[in-house]
Short mmCIF file of C-alpha atoms in Angstrom, two decimals:
data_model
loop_
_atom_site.label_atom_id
_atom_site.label_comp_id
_atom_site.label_asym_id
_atom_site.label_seq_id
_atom_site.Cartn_x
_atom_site.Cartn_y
_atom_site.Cartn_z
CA UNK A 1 0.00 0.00 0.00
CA UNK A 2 2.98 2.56 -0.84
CA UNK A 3 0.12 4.61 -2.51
CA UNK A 4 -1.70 5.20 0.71
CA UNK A 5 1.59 5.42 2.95
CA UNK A 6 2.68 8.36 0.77
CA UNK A 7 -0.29 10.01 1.70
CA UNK A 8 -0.34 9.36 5.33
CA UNK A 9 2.83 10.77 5.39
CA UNK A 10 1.69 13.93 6.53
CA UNK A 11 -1.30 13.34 8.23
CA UNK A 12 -1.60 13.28 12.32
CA UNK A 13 -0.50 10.26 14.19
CA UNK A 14 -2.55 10.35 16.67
CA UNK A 15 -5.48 11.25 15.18
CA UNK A 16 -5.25 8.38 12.45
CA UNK A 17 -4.68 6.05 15.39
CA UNK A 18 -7.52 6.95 17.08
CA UNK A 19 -9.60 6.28 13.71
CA UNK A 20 -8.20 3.10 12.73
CA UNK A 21 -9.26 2.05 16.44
CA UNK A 22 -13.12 3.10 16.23
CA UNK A 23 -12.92 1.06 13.13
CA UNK A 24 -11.82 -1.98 14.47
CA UNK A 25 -14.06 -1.30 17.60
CA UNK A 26 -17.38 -0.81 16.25
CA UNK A 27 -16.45 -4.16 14.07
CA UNK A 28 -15.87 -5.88 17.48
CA UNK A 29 -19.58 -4.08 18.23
CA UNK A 30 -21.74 -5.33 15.17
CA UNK A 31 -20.40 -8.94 15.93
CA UNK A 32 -21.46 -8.36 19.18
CA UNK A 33 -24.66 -7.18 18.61
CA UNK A 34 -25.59 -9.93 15.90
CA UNK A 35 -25.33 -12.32 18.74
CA UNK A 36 -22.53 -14.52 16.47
CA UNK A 37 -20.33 -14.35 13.64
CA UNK A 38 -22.12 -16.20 11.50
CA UNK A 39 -21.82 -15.49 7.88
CA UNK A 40 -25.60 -16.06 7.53
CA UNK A 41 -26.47 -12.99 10.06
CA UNK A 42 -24.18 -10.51 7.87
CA UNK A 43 -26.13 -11.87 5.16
CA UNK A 44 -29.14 -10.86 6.33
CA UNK A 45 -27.62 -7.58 6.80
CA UNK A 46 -27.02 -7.36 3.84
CA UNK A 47 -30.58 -7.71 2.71
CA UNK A 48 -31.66 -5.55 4.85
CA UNK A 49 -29.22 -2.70 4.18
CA UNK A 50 -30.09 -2.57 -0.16
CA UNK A 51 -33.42 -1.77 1.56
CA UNK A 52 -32.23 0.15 4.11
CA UNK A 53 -30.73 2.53 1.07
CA UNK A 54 -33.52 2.94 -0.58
CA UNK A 55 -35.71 4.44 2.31
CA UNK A 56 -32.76 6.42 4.15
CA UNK A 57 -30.56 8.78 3.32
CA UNK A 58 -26.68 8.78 3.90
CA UNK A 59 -27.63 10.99 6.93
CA UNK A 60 -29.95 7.71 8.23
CA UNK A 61 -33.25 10.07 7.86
CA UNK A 62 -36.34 9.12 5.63
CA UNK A 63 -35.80 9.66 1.77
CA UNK A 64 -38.59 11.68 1.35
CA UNK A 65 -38.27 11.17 -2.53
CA UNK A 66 -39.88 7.79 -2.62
CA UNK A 67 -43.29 7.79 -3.87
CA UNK A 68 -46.23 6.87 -1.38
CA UNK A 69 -46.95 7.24 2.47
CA UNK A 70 -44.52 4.85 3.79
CA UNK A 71 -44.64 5.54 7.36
CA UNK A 72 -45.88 1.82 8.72
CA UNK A 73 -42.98 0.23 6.80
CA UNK A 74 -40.38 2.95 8.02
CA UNK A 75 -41.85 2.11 10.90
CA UNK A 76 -40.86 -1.67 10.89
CA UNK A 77 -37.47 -0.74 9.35
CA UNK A 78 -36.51 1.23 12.42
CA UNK A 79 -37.98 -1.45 14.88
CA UNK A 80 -35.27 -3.76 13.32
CA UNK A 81 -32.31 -4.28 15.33
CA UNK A 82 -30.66 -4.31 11.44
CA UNK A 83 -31.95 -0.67 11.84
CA UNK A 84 -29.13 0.10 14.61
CA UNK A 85 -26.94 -2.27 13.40
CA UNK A 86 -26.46 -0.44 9.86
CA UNK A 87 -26.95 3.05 11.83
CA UNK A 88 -23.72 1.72 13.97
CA UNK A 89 -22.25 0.40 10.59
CA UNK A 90 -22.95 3.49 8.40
CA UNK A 91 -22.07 6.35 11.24
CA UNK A 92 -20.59 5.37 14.04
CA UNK A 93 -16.44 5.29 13.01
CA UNK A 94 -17.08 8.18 11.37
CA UNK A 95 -18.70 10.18 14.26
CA UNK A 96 -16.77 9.02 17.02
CA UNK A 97 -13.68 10.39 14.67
CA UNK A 98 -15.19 13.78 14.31
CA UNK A 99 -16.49 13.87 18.28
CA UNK A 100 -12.67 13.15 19.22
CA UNK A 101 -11.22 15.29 17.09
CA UNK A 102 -12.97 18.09 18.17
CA UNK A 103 -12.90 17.22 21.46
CA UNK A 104 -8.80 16.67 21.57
CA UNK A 105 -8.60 20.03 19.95
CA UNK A 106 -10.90 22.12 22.69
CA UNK A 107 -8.50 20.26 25.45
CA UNK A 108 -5.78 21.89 23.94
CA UNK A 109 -7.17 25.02 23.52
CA UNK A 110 -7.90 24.81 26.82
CA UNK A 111 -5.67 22.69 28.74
CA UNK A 112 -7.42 23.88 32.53
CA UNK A 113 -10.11 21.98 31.66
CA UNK A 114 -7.51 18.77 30.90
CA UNK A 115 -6.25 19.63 34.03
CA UNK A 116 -9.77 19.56 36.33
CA UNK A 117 -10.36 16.29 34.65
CA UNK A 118 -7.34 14.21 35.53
CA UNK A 119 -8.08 15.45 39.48
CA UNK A 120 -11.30 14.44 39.41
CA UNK A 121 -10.98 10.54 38.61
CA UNK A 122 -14.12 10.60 38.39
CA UNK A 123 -16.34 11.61 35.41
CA UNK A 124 -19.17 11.66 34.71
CA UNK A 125 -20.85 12.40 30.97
CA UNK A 126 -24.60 12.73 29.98
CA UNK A 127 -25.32 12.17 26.64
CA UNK A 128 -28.07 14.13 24.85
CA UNK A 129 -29.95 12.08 22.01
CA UNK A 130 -26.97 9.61 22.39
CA UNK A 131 -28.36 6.38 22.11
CA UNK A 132 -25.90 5.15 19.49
CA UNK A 133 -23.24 6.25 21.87
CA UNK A 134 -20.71 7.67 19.57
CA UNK A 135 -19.37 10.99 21.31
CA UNK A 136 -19.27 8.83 24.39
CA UNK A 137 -16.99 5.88 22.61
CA UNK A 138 -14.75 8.90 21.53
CA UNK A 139 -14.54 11.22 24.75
CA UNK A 140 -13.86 8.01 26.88
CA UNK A 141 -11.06 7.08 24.39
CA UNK A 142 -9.47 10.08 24.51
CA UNK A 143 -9.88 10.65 27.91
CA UNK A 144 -8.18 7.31 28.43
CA UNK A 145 -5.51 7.66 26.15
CA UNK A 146 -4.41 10.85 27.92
CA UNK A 147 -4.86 9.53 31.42
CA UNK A 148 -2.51 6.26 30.55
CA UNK A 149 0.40 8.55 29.44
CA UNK A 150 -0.03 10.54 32.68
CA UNK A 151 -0.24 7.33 34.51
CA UNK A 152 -3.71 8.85 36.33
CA UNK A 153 -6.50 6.08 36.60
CA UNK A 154 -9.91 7.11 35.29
CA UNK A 155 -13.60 6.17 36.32
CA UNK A 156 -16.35 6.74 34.37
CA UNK A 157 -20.43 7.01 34.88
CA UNK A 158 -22.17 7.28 32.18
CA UNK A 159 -26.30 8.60 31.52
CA UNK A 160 -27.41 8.36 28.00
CA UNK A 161 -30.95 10.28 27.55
CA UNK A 162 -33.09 9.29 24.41
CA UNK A 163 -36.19 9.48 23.07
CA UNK A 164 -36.02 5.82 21.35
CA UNK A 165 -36.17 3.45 24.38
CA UNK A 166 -34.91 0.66 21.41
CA UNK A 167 -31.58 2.22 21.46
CA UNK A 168 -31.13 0.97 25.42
CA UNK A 169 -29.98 -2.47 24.92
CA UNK A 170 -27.61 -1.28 21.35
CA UNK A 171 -26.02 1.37 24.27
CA UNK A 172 -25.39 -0.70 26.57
CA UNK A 173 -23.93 -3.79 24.43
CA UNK A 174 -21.67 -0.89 22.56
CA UNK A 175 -20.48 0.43 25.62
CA UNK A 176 -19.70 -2.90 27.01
CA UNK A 177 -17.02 -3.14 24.40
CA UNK A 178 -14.99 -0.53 25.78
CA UNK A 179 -12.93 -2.00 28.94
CA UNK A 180 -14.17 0.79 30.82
CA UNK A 181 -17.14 -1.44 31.12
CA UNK A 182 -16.65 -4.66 30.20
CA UNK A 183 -17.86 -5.92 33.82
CA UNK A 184 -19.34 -2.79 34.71
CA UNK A 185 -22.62 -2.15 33.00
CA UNK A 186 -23.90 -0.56 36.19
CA UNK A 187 -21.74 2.75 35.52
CA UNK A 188 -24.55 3.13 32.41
CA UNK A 189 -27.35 4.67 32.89
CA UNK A 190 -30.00 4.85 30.15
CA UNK A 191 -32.81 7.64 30.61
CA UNK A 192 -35.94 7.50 27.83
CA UNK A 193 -37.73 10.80 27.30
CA UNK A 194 -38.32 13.57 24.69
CA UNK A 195 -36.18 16.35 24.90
CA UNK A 196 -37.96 18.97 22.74
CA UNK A 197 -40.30 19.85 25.76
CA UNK A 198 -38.18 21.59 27.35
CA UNK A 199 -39.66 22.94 30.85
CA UNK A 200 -41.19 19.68 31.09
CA UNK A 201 -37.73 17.41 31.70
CA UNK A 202 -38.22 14.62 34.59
CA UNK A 203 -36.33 15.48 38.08
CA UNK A 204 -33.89 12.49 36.79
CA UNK A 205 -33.02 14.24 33.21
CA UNK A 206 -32.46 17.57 35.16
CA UNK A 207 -29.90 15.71 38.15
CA UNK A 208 -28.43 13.67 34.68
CA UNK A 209 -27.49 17.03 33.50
CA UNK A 210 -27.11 18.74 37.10
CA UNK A 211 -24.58 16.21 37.40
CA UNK A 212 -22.38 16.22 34.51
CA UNK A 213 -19.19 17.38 33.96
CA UNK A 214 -19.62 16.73 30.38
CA UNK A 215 -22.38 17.10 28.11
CA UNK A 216 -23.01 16.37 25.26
CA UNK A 217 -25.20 17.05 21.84
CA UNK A 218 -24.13 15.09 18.91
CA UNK A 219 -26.76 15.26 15.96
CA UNK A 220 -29.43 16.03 18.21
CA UNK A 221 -31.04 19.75 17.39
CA UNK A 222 -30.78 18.40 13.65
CA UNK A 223 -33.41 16.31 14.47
CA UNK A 224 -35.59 18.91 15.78
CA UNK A 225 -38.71 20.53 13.57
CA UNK A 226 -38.42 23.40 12.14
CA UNK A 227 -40.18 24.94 14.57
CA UNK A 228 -38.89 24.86 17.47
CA UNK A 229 -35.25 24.81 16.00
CA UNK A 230 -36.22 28.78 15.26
CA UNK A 231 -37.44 29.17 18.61
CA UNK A 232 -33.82 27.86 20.05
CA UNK A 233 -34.86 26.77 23.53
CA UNK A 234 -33.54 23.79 24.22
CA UNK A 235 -30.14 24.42 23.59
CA UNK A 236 -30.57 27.62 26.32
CA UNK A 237 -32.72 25.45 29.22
CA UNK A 238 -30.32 22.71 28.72
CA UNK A 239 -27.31 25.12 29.31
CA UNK A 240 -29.11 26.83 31.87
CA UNK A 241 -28.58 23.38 34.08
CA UNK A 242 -24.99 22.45 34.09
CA UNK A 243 -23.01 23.04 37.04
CA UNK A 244 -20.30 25.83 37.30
CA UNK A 245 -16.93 24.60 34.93
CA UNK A 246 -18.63 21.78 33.55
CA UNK A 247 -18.40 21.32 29.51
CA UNK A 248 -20.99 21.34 27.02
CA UNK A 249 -20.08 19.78 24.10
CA UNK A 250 -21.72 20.07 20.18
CA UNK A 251 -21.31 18.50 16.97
CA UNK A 252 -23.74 18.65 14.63
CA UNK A 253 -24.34 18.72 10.75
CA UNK A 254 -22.79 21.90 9.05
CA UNK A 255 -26.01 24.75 8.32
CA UNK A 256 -26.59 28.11 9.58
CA UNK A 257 -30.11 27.01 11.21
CA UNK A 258 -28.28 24.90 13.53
CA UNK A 259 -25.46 27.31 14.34
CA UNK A 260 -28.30 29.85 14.75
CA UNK A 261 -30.10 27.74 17.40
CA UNK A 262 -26.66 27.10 19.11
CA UNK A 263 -25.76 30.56 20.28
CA UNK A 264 -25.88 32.32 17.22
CA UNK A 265 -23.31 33.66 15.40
CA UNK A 266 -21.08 34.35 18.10
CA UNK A 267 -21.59 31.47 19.86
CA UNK A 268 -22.67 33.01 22.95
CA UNK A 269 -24.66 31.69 25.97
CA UNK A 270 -25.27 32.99 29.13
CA UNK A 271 -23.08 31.72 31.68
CA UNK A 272 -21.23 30.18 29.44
CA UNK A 273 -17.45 30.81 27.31
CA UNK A 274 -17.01 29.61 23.87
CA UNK A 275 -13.69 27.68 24.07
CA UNK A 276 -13.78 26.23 20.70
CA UNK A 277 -15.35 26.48 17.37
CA UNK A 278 -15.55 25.18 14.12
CA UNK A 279 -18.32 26.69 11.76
CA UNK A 280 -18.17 24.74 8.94
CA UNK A 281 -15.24 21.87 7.79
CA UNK A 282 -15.51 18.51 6.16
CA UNK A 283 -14.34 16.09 8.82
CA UNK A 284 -12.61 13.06 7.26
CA UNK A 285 -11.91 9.44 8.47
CA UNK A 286 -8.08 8.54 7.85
CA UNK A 287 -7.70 6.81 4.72
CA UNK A 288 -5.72 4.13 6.86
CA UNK A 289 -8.66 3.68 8.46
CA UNK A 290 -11.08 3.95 5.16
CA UNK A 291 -8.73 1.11 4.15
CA UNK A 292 -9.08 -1.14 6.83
CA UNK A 293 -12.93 -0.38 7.25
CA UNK A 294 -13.14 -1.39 3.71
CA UNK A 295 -11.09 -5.06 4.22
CA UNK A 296 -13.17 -5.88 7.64
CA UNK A 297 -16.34 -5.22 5.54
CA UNK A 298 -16.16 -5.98 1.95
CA UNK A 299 -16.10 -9.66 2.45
CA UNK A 300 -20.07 -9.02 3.77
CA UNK A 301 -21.49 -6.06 2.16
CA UNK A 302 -22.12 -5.74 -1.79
CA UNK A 303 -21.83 -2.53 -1.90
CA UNK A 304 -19.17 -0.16 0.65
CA UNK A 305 -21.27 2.29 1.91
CA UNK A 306 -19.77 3.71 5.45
CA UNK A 307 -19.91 7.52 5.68
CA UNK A 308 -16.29 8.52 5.88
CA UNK A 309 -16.75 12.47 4.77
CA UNK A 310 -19.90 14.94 6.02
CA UNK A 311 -19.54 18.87 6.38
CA UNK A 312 -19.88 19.51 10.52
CA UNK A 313 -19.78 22.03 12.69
CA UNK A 314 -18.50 22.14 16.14
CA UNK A 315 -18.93 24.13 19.65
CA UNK A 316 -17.41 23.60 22.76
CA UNK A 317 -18.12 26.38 26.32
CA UNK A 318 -17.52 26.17 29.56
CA UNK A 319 -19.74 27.12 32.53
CA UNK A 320 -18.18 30.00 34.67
CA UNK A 321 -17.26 29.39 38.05
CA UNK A 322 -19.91 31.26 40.33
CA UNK A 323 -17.00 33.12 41.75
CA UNK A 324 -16.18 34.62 38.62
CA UNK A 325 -18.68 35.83 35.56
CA UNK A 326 -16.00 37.13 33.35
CA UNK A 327 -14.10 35.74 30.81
CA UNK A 328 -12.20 32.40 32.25
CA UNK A 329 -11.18 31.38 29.04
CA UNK A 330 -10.67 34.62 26.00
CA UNK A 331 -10.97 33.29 23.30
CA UNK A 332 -10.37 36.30 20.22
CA UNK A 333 -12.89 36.98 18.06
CA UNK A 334 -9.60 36.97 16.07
CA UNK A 335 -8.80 33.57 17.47
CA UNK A 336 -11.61 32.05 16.48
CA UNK A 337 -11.20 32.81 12.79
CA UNK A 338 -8.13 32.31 12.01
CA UNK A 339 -7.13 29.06 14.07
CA UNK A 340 -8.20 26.29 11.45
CA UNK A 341 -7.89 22.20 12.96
CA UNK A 342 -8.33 21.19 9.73
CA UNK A 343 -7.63 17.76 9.71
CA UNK A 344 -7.89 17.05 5.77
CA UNK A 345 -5.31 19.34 3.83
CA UNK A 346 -5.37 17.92 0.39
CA UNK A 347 -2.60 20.30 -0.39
CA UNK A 348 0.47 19.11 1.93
CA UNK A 349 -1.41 15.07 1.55
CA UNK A 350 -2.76 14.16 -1.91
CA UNK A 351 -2.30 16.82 -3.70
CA UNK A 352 1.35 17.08 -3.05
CA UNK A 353 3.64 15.99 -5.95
CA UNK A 354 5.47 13.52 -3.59
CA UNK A 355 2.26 11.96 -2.51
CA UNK A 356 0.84 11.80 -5.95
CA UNK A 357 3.79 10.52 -7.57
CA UNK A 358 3.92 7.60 -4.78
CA UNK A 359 0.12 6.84 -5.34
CA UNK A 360 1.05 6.54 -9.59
CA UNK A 361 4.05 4.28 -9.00
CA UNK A 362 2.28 2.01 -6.86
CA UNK A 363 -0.82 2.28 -9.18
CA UNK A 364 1.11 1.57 -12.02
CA UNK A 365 3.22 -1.56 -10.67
CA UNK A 366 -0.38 -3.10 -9.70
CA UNK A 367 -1.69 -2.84 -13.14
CA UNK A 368 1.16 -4.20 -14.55
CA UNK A 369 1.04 -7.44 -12.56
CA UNK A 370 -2.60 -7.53 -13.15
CA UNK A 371 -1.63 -7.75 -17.46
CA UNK A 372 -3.13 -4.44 -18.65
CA UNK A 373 -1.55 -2.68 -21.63
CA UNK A 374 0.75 0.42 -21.27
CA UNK A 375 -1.63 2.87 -23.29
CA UNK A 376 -4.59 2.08 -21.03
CA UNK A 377 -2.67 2.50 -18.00
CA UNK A 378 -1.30 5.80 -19.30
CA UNK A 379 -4.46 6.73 -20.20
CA UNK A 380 -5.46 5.88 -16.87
CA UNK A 381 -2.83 7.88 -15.27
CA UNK A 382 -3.28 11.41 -17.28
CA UNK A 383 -6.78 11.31 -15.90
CA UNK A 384 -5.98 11.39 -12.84
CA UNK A 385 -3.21 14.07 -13.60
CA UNK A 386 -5.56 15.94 -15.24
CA UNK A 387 -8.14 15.99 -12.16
CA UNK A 388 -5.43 16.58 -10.18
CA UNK A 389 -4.92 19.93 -11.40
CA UNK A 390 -8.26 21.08 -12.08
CA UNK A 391 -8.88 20.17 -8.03
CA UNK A 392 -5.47 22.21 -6.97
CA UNK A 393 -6.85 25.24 -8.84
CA UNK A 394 -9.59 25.23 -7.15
CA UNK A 395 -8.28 24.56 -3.79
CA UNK A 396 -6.14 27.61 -4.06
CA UNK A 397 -8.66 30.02 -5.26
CA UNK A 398 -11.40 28.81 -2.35
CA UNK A 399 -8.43 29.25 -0.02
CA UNK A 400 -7.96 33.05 -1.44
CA UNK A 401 -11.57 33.53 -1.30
CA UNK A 402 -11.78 32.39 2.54
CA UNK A 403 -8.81 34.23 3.63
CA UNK A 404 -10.45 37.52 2.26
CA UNK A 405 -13.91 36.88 3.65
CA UNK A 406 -12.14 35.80 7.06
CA UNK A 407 -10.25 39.36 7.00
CA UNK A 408 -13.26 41.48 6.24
CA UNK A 409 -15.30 39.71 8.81
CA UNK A 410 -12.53 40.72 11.39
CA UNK A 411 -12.05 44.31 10.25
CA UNK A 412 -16.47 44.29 10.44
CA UNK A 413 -16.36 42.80 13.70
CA UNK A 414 -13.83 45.04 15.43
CA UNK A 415 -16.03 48.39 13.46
CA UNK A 416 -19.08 46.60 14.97
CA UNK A 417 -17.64 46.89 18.40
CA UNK A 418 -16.47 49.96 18.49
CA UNK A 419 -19.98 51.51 17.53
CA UNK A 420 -22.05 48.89 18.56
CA UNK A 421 -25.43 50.05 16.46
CA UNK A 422 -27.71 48.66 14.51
CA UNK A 423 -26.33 49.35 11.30
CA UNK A 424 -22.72 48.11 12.47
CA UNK A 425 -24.29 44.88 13.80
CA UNK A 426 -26.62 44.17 10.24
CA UNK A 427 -23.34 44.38 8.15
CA UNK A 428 -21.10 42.26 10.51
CA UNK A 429 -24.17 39.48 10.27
CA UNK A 430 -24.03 40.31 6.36
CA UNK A 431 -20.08 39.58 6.04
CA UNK A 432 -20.72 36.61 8.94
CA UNK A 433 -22.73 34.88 6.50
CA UNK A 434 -21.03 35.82 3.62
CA UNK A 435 -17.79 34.11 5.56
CA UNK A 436 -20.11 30.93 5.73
CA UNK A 437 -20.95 30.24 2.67
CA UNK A 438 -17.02 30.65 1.75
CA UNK A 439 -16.51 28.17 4.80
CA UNK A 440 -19.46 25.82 3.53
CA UNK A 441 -17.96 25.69 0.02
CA UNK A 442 -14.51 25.12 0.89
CA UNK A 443 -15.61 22.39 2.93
CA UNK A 444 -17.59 20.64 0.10
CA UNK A 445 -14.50 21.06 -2.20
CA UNK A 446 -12.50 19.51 0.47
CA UNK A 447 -15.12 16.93 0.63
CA UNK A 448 -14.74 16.34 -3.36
CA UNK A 449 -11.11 15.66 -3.34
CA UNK A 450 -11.31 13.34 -0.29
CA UNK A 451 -13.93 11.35 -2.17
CA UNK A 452 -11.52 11.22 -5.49
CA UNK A 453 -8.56 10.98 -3.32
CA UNK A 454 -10.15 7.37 -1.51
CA UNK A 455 -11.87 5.89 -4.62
CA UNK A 456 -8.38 6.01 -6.17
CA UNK A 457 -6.65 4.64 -2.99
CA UNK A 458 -9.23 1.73 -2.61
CA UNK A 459 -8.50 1.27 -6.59
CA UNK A 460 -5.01 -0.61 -5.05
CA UNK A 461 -6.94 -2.45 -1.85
CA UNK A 462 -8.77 -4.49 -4.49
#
């Protein structure tokens, strides 16, 4: 796989490690929750998930563009344990990638908050809409990971809150994969109610989120209506229960509604200091990790359809201390635009010559063996070339484009506080979104090469 190793050659260790793990572990997990091995069980998956793609989308919401009211059958799709079994297959690497990579990224942006959490030994997380259990997988992980080098034991209690009382049992068997709680299913605590009422939460959902030093919302307001997404109040009651210093953590698809309904466009909560941000960026799973995902699974699955690439966008605060109401943790309005944890840069990975050129070699030596003729391969090889270029361009002029939009959204910002009126404020929303769109398009390029980049890399795991 020189192809792929040329690539890597830039990319972060630790992050690829971390992917390449939630690959193999959510494996582990499907096994698991098919009760055995059996090929006849991933055959049945496999059945159920060319249905599956008709009737879902690659977000795992109803395709609205099939014909007819088919709400029963939806219905019986979702009571399926194959319904949270492809859900796991489909999302899960993929989110618990994003989730940690975020949430390594607001611990070192803020290392106090490392720092609280290795004295405390105990932690405990709430999970918001979790019942899949992803963001936990990937904050215990980390967490973990962390704690080992340090040589600091960690314990963990854990309260997922859902809506779907059929994602208990899937919770609780992932979970049980992790060592944390191999023989400790008792640290898990699985709370069923509706959180869109908000006012109306049980006294155990408020003490679940009294308690918490991390919470978390991970593709949960996406799911909202329309509604009461405008009206934004769950996000603010939710926040308005954490205790002092405790994290609340968001990840959620890339649009502006959702940013909107999660502290607008500054980000800002009562109570509460933005520590982190990421507006819009197509989070990517490691191709080392695309490549092994793709050798567990295409022994039982037709067709390869994980989700390895999705625009999201990211928030991280912290609750101030009741001693203090002022800024804990400043965090630049400056800061915030122009610190980029991009963690696909097709231009120092793919898109480099030395990457490409290793990727062609090896591309070309596997052709050879398999008996294709020169002029095809060549052929073959200026297409590539060819794309190659036209994607570079492009790269380079979204990246001028997004550099210019970040500066004038500074230069309106710091006119915007200085004069603080109306008209000041209308134009730095104007240039905010104006920044976004630049954000949401760079992003999808980014997305575009990735795609190219692993279609050709998976052209030499075949």
């Amino acid at each position: 796989m020189n192809g792929i190793d040329g690539y890597c050659k830039n990319a972060d260790k630790s992050s690829r490690k971390y992917d390449v793990t939630f690959c193999l572990f959510y494996y582990k997990v499907i096994k698991k929750l098919l009760g055995l091995s059996d090929e006849v069980y991933f055959s049945y998956l496999n059945r159920y998930f060319k249905i599956f793609q008709e009737y879902f989308n690659e977000k795992c919401k109803e395709n609205y563009k099939v014909p007819g009211d088919n709400t029963e059958f939806i219905k019986l799709l979702k009571d399926s344990l194959y319904y949270r079994v492809t859900y796991t297959y489909k999302n899960s690497a993929f989110l618990s990638s994003a989730v940690a990579f975020h949430f390594r990224n607001a611990l070192k942006v803020d290392p106090k908050c490392l720092r609280r959490f290795s004295k405390r030994k105990l932690i405990k997380i709430c999970s918001l809409g979790g019942g899949p259990t992803s963001d936990i997988v990937a904050i215990v992980t980390v967490l973990e990971c962390i704690a080992r080098k340090k040589g600091i034991m960690l314990d963990f209690r854990i309260t997922v809150i859902d809506f779907d009382k059929r994602w208990k049992n899937t919770c609780i068997t992932v979970l049980s994969c992790l060592e944390q709680f191999k023989n400790a299913t008792w640290k898990i605590n699985f709370i069923q109610t509706n959180l869109s009422p908000v006012f109306f939460y049980s006294p155990e959902t408020c003490k679940a989120i009294q308690e918490a030093h991390i919470v978390t919302m991970v593709m949960l307001i996406s799911h909202l209506p329309s509604k009461k997404l405008r009206e934004g109040k769950m996000v603010k009651y939710i926040s308005s229960l954490l205790q002092p210093q405790a994290m609340l953590f968001f990840l959620d698809w890339g649009q502006t509604d959702l940013i909107i309904a999660c502290g607008g466009n500054l980000g800002e909560i009562d109570d509460f200091q933005l520590v982190y941000e990421e507006l819009c960026d197509c989070h990517t799973l490691d191709v080392k990790a695309v490549e092994k995902l793709f050798c567990l699974y295409k022994h039982h699955f037709d067709d390869f359809r994980s989700n390895l690439s999705l625009n999201v966008f990211a928030r991280v605060w912290i609750k101030n201390s009741l001693s203090s109401v002022k800024s804990m943790y400043p965090v630049s309005k400056f800061q915030r635009f122009q610190t980029n944890f991009e963690k696909f840069k097709p231009v120092e990975s793919y898109l480099n010559k030395d990457s490409f050129r290793s990727w062609e070699n090896a591309f070309i030596k596997q052709q050879e063996t398999n008996g294709l003729e020169p002029n095809f391969i060549k052929k073959k090889i200026n297409y590539h070339i060819q794309k190659r270029n036209y994607m570079l361009s492009n790269f380079k002029k979204k990246t001028k484009f997004l550099n210019e939009f970040r500066d004038e959204l500074l230069h309106e910002y710091d006119s915007s506080k200085e004069v603080n009126d109306l008209e000041s404020t209308k134009k730095y929303e104007e240039v905010w979104n104006k920044y976004w769109i630049q954000k949401m398009r760079f992003s999808c390029l980014k997305g575009y090469i990735y795609k190219f980049v692993v279609s050709s890399l998976l052209e030499l795991s075949k």
